[in-house]
PDB file of C-alpha atoms in Angstrom:
ATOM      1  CA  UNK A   1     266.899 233.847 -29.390  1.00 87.00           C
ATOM      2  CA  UNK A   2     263.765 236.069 -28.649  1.00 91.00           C
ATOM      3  CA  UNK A   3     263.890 237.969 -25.172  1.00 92.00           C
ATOM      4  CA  UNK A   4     260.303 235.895 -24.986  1.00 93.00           C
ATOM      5  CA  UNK A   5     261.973 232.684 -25.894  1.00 95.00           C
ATOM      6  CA  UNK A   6     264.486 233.464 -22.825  1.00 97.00           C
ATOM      7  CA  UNK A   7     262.270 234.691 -20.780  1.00 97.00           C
ATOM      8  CA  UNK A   8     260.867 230.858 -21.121  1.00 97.00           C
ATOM      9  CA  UNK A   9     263.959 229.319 -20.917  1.00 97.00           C
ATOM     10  CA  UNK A  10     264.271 231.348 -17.248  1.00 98.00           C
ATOM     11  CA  UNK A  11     261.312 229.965 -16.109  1.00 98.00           C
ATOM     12  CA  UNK A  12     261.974 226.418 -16.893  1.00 98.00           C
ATOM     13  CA  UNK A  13     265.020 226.546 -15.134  1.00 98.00           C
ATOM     14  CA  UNK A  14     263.282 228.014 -11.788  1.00 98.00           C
ATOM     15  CA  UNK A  15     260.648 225.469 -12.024  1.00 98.00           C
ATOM     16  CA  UNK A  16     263.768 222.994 -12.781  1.00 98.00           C
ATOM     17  CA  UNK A  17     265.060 224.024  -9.450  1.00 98.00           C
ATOM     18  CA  UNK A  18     262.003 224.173  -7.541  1.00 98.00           C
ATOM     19  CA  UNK A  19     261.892 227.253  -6.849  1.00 98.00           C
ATOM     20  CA  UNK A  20     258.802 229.875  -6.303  1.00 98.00           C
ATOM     21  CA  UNK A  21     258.714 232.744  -8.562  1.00 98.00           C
ATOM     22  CA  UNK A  22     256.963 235.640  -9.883  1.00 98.00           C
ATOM     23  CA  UNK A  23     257.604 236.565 -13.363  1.00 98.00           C
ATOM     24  CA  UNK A  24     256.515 240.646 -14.249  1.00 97.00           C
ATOM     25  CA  UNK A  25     256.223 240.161 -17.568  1.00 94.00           C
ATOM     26  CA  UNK A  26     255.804 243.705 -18.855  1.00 93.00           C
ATOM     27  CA  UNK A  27     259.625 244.124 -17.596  1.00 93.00           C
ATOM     28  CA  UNK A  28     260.876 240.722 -18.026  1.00 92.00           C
ATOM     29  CA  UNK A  29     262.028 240.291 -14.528  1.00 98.00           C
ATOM     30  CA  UNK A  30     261.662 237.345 -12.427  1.00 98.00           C
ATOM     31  CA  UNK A  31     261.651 237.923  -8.418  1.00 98.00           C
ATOM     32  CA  UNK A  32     262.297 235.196  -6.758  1.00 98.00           C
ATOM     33  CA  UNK A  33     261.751 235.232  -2.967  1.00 98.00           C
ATOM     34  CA  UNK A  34     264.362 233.260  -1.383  1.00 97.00           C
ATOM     35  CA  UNK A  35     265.025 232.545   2.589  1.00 96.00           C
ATOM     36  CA  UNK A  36     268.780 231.544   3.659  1.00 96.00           C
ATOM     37  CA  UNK A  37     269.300 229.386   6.113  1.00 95.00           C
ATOM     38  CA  UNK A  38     272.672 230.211   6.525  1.00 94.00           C
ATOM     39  CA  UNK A  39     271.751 233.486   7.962  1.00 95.00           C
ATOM     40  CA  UNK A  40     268.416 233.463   9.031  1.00 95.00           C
ATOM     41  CA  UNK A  41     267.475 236.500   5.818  1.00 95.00           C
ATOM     42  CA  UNK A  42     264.944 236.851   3.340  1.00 97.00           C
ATOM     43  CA  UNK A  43     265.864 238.567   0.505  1.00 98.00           C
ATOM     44  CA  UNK A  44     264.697 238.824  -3.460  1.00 98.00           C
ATOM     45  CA  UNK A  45     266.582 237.184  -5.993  1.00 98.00           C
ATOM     46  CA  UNK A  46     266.109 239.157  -9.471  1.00 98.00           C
ATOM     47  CA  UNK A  47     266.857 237.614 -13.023  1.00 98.00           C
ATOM     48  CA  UNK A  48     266.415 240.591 -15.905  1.00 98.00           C
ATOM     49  CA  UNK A  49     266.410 240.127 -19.487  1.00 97.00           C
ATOM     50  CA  UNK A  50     267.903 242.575 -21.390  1.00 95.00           C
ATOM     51  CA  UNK A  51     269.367 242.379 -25.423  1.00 93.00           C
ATOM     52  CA  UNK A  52     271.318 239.752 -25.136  1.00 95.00           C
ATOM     53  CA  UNK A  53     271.648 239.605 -21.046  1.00 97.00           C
ATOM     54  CA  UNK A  54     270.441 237.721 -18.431  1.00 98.00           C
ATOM     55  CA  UNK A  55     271.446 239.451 -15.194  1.00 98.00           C
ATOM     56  CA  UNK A  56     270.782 237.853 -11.874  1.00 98.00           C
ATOM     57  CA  UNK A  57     271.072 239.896  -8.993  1.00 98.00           C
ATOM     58  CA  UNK A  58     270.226 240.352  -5.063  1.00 98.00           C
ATOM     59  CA  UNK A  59     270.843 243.223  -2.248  1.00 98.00           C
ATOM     60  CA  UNK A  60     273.273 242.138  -0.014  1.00 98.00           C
ATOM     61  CA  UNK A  61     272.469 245.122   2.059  1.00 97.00           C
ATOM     62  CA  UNK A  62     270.892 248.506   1.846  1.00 96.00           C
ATOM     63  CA  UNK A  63     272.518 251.715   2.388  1.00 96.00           C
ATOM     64  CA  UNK A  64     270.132 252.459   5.549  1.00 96.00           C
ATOM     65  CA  UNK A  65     271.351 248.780   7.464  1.00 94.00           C
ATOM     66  CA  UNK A  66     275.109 249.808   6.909  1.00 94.00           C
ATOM     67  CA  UNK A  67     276.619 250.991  10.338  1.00 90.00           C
ATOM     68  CA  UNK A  68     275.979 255.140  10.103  1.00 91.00           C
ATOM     69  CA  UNK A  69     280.315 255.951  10.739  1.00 92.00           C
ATOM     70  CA  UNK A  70     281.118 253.092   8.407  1.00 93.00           C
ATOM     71  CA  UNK A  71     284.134 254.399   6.068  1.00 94.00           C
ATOM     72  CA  UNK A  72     282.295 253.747   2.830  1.00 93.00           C
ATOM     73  CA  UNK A  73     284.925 254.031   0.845  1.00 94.00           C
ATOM     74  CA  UNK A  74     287.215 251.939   2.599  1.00 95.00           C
ATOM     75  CA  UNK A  75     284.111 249.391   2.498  1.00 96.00           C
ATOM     76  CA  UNK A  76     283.902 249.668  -1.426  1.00 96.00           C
ATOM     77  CA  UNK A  77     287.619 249.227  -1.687  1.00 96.00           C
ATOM     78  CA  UNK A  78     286.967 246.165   0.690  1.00 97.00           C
ATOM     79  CA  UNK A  79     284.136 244.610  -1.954  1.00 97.00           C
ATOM     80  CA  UNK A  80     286.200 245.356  -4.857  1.00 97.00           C
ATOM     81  CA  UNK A  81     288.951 242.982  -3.514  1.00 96.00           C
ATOM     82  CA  UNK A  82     286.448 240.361  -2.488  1.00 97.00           C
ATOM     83  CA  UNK A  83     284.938 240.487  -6.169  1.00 97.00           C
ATOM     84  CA  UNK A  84     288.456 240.035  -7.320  1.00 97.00           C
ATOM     85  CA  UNK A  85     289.123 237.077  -5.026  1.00 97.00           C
ATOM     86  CA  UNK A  86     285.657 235.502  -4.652  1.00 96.00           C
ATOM     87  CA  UNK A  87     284.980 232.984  -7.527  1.00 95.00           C
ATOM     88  CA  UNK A  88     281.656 234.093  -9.761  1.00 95.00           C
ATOM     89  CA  UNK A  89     280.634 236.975  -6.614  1.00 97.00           C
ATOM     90  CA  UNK A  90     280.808 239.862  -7.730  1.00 98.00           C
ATOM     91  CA  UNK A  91     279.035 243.190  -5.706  1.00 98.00           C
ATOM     92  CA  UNK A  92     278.264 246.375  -7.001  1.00 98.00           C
ATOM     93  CA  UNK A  93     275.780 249.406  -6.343  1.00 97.00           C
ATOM     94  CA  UNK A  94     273.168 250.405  -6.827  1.00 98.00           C
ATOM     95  CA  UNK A  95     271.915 254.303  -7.478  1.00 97.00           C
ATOM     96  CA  UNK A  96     270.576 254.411  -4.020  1.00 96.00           C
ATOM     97  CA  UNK A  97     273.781 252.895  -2.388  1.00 95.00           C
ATOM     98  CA  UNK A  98     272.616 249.603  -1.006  1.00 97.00           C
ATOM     99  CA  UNK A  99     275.292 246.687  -1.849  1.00 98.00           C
ATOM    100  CA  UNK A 100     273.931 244.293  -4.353  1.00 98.00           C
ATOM    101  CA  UNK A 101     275.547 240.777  -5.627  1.00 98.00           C
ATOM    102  CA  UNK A 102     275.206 240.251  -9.366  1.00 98.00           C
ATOM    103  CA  UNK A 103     276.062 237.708 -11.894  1.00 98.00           C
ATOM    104  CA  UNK A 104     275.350 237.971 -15.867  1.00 97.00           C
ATOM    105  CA  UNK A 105     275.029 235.406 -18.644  1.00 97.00           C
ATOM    106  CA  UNK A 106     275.074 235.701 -22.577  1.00 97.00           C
ATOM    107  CA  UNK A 107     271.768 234.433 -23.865  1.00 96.00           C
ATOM    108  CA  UNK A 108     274.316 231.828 -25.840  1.00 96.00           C
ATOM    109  CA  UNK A 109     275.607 230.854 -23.027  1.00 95.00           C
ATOM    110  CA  UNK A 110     272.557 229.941 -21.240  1.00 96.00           C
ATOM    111  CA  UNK A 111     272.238 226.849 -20.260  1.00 97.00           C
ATOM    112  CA  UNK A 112     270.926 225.259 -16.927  1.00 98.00           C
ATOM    113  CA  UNK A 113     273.913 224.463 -15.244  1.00 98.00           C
ATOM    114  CA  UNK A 114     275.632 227.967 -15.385  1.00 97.00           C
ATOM    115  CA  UNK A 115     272.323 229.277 -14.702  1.00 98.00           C
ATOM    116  CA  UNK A 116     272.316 227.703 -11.740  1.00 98.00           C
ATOM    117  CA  UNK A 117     275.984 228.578 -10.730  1.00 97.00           C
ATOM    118  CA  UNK A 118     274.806 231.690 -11.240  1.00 98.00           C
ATOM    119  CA  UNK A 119     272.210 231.543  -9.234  1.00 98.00           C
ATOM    120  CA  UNK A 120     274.147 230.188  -6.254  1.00 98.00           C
ATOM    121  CA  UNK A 121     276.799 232.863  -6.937  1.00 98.00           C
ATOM    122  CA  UNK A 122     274.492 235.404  -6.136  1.00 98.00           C
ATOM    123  CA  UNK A 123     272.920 233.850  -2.659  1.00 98.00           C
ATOM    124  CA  UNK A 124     276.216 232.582  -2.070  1.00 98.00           C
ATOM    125  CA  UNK A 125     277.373 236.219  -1.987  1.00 98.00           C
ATOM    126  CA  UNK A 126     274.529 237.762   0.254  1.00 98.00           C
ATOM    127  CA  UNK A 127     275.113 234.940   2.974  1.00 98.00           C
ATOM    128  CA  UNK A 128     278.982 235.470   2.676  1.00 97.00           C
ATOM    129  CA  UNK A 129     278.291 239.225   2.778  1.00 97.00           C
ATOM    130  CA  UNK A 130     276.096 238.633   6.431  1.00 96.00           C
ATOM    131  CA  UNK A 131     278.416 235.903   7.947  1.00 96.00           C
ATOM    132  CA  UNK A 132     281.732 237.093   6.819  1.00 95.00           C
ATOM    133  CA  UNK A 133     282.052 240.915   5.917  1.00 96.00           C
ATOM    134  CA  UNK A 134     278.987 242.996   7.976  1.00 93.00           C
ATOM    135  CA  UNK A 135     280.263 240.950  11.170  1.00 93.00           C
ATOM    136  CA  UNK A 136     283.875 241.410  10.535  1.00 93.00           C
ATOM    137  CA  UNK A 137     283.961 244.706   9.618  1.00 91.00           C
ATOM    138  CA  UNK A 138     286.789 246.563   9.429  1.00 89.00           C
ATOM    139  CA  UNK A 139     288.429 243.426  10.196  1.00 92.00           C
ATOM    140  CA  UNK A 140     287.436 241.667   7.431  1.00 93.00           C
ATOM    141  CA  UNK A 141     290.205 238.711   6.112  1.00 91.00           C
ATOM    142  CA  UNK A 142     290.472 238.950   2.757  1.00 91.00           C
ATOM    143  CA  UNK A 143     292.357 236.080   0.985  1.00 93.00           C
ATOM    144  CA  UNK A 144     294.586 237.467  -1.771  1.00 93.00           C
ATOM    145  CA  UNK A 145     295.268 234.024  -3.767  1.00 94.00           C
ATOM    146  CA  UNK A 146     294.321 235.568  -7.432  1.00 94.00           C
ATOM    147  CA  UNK A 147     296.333 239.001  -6.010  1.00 93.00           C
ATOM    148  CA  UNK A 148     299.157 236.992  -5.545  1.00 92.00           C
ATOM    149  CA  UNK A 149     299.430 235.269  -8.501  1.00 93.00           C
ATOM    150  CA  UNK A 150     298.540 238.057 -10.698  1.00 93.00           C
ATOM    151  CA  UNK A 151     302.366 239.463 -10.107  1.00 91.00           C
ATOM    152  CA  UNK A 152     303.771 236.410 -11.257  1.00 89.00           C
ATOM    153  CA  UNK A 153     304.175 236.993 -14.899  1.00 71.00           C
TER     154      UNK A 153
END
Protein backbone atom coordinates (compact mmCIF):
# COMPACT_ATOMS: atom_id res chain seq x y z
CA UNK A 1 0.00 0.00 0.00
CA UNK A 2 1.10 3.56 -1.19
CA UNK A 3 1.97 6.08 1.75
CA UNK A 4 -0.90 8.13 -0.42
CA UNK A 5 -3.24 5.22 -0.33
CA UNK A 6 -2.71 5.31 3.68
CA UNK A 7 -2.66 8.55 4.02
CA UNK A 8 -6.49 8.04 2.65
CA UNK A 9 -7.21 5.27 4.60
CA UNK A 10 -6.23 7.80 7.81
CA UNK A 11 -8.55 10.16 6.81
CA UNK A 12 -11.48 7.95 6.37
CA UNK A 13 -11.08 6.68 9.63
CA UNK A 14 -11.04 10.36 11.30
CA UNK A 15 -13.99 11.30 9.34
CA UNK A 16 -15.32 7.65 10.49
CA UNK A 17 -14.94 8.89 13.98
CA UNK A 18 -16.07 12.30 13.62
CA UNK A 19 -13.41 13.87 14.30
CA UNK A 20 -11.88 17.43 13.01
CA UNK A 21 -8.62 17.28 11.36
CA UNK A 22 -6.01 18.91 9.43
CA UNK A 23 -4.06 16.83 7.14
CA UNK A 24 -0.29 18.62 6.04
CA UNK A 25 0.08 16.83 3.21
CA UNK A 26 3.62 17.71 2.16
CA UNK A 27 4.62 15.68 5.52
CA UNK A 28 1.87 13.28 5.73
CA UNK A 29 0.82 14.20 9.16
CA UNK A 30 -2.58 14.58 10.41
CA UNK A 31 -3.11 17.01 13.60
CA UNK A 32 -5.94 16.46 15.13
CA UNK A 33 -7.05 18.99 17.79
CA UNK A 34 -8.67 17.19 20.51
CA UNK A 35 -10.23 18.63 24.00
CA UNK A 36 -10.52 16.04 27.07
CA UNK A 37 -13.06 16.23 29.19
CA UNK A 38 -11.56 14.22 31.63
CA UNK A 39 -9.13 16.89 32.41
CA UNK A 40 -10.26 19.98 31.21
CA UNK A 41 -6.81 20.00 28.30
CA UNK A 42 -6.44 20.65 24.82
CA UNK A 43 -3.86 19.01 23.26
CA UNK A 44 -2.85 17.79 19.43
CA UNK A 45 -3.23 14.38 18.48
CA UNK A 46 -0.58 13.52 15.57
CA UNK A 47 -0.88 10.44 13.13
CA UNK A 48 2.55 10.24 10.78
CA UNK A 49 3.08 8.10 7.92
CA UNK A 50 6.24 6.80 7.49
CA UNK A 51 7.50 3.40 5.19
CA UNK A 52 5.45 1.15 6.44
CA UNK A 53 4.31 3.11 9.85
CA UNK A 54 1.55 4.79 11.06
CA UNK A 55 2.55 6.44 14.34
CA UNK A 56 0.01 8.21 16.45
CA UNK A 57 1.21 10.32 19.03
CA UNK A 58 0.37 13.29 21.64
CA UNK A 59 2.45 15.41 24.43
CA UNK A 60 1.44 14.43 27.60
CA UNK A 61 3.46 17.25 28.94
CA UNK A 62 6.28 19.53 28.03
CA UNK A 63 9.53 19.76 29.65
CA UNK A 64 8.79 23.57 30.74
CA UNK A 65 5.15 22.40 32.76
CA UNK A 66 7.18 19.63 34.68
CA UNK A 67 7.74 20.82 38.38
CA UNK A 68 11.51 22.66 38.07
CA UNK A 69 13.17 20.04 41.28
CA UNK A 70 11.33 17.12 39.75
CA UNK A 71 13.92 14.03 39.83
CA UNK A 72 13.72 13.39 36.11
CA UNK A 73 15.17 10.41 36.17
CA UNK A 74 13.32 8.91 38.82
CA UNK A 75 10.20 10.27 36.67
CA UNK A 76 11.46 8.36 33.47
CA UNK A 77 12.04 5.26 35.51
CA UNK A 78 8.39 5.97 36.79
CA UNK A 79 6.95 6.08 32.87
CA UNK A 80 8.93 3.19 31.89
CA UNK A 81 7.04 1.01 34.48
CA UNK A 82 3.71 2.52 33.59
CA UNK A 83 4.44 1.66 29.77
CA UNK A 84 5.19 -1.78 30.98
CA UNK A 85 1.99 -2.07 33.01
CA UNK A 86 -0.44 0.17 31.09
CA UNK A 87 -2.18 -1.81 28.24
CA UNK A 88 -1.37 -0.15 24.52
CA UNK A 89 0.22 3.39 26.56
CA UNK A 90 3.25 3.68 25.97
CA UNK A 91 5.37 7.33 26.70
CA UNK A 92 8.49 8.33 25.41
CA UNK A 93 10.52 11.65 24.61
CA UNK A 94 10.94 13.71 22.70
CA UNK A 95 14.43 15.69 21.67
CA UNK A 96 13.27 18.65 23.58
CA UNK A 97 12.22 16.60 26.73
CA UNK A 98 8.49 17.05 26.90
CA UNK A 99 6.67 13.53 27.68
CA UNK A 100 4.77 12.31 24.72
CA UNK A 101 2.24 9.13 24.48
CA UNK A 102 2.66 7.13 21.29
CA UNK A 103 1.18 4.17 19.65
CA UNK A 104 2.31 2.61 16.10
CA UNK A 105 0.59 0.39 13.55
CA UNK A 106 1.93 -1.71 10.49
CA UNK A 107 0.27 -0.39 7.37
CA UNK A 108 -0.99 -4.34 7.20
CA UNK A 109 -2.33 -4.10 10.15
CA UNK A 110 -4.42 -1.15 9.64
CA UNK A 111 -7.64 -1.47 10.02
CA UNK A 112 -10.33 0.79 11.74
CA UNK A 113 -10.79 -0.81 14.84
CA UNK A 114 -7.06 -0.93 16.01
CA UNK A 115 -6.84 2.41 14.61
CA UNK A 116 -9.10 3.49 16.84
CA UNK A 117 -7.65 1.60 19.94
CA UNK A 118 -4.91 3.32 19.01
CA UNK A 119 -6.22 6.33 19.00
CA UNK A 120 -7.80 6.04 22.45
CA UNK A 121 -4.47 4.62 23.70
CA UNK A 122 -2.89 7.71 23.09
CA UNK A 123 -5.66 10.26 24.77
CA UNK A 124 -6.18 7.65 27.17
CA UNK A 125 -2.53 8.13 28.17
CA UNK A 126 -2.40 12.07 28.30
CA UNK A 127 -5.61 12.12 30.62
CA UNK A 128 -4.08 9.24 32.79
CA UNK A 129 -0.78 11.16 32.69
CA UNK A 130 -2.85 14.62 34.19
CA UNK A 131 -5.22 12.73 36.63
CA UNK A 132 -2.99 10.04 37.84
CA UNK A 133 0.89 10.67 37.57
CA UNK A 134 1.52 14.86 37.46
CA UNK A 135 -0.93 14.94 40.62
CA UNK A 136 0.56 12.03 42.36
CA UNK A 137 3.90 12.64 41.90
CA UNK A 138 6.38 11.08 43.60
CA UNK A 139 3.66 9.15 45.00
CA UNK A 140 2.51 7.73 42.10
CA UNK A 141 0.80 3.86 42.56
CA UNK A 142 1.99 1.89 40.10
CA UNK A 143 0.25 -1.54 39.66
CA UNK A 144 2.83 -4.24 38.94
CA UNK A 145 0.33 -7.09 37.56
CA UNK A 146 2.51 -7.85 34.19
CA UNK A 147 5.83 -7.35 36.76
CA UNK A 148 4.53 -9.94 38.73
CA UNK A 149 3.79 -12.39 36.45
CA UNK A 150 6.75 -11.94 34.35
CA UNK A 151 8.85 -13.99 37.25
CA UNK A 152 6.66 -16.77 37.00
CA UNK A 153 8.28 -18.88 34.41
Amino acid sequence: MSEAEVAQKVKEFLEQMDLKFEHIEDKNVFVVPFFSEKTGKHFNVIITIKDDWVTTAAIAVSREELPRDIDEKELYRLLLLMTFELNEVTFGLTHKGDVVVHAESHVKALSFENFRVEFGSVVFGVEFFHREILPNYPRVKVPDYYSKLIYLA
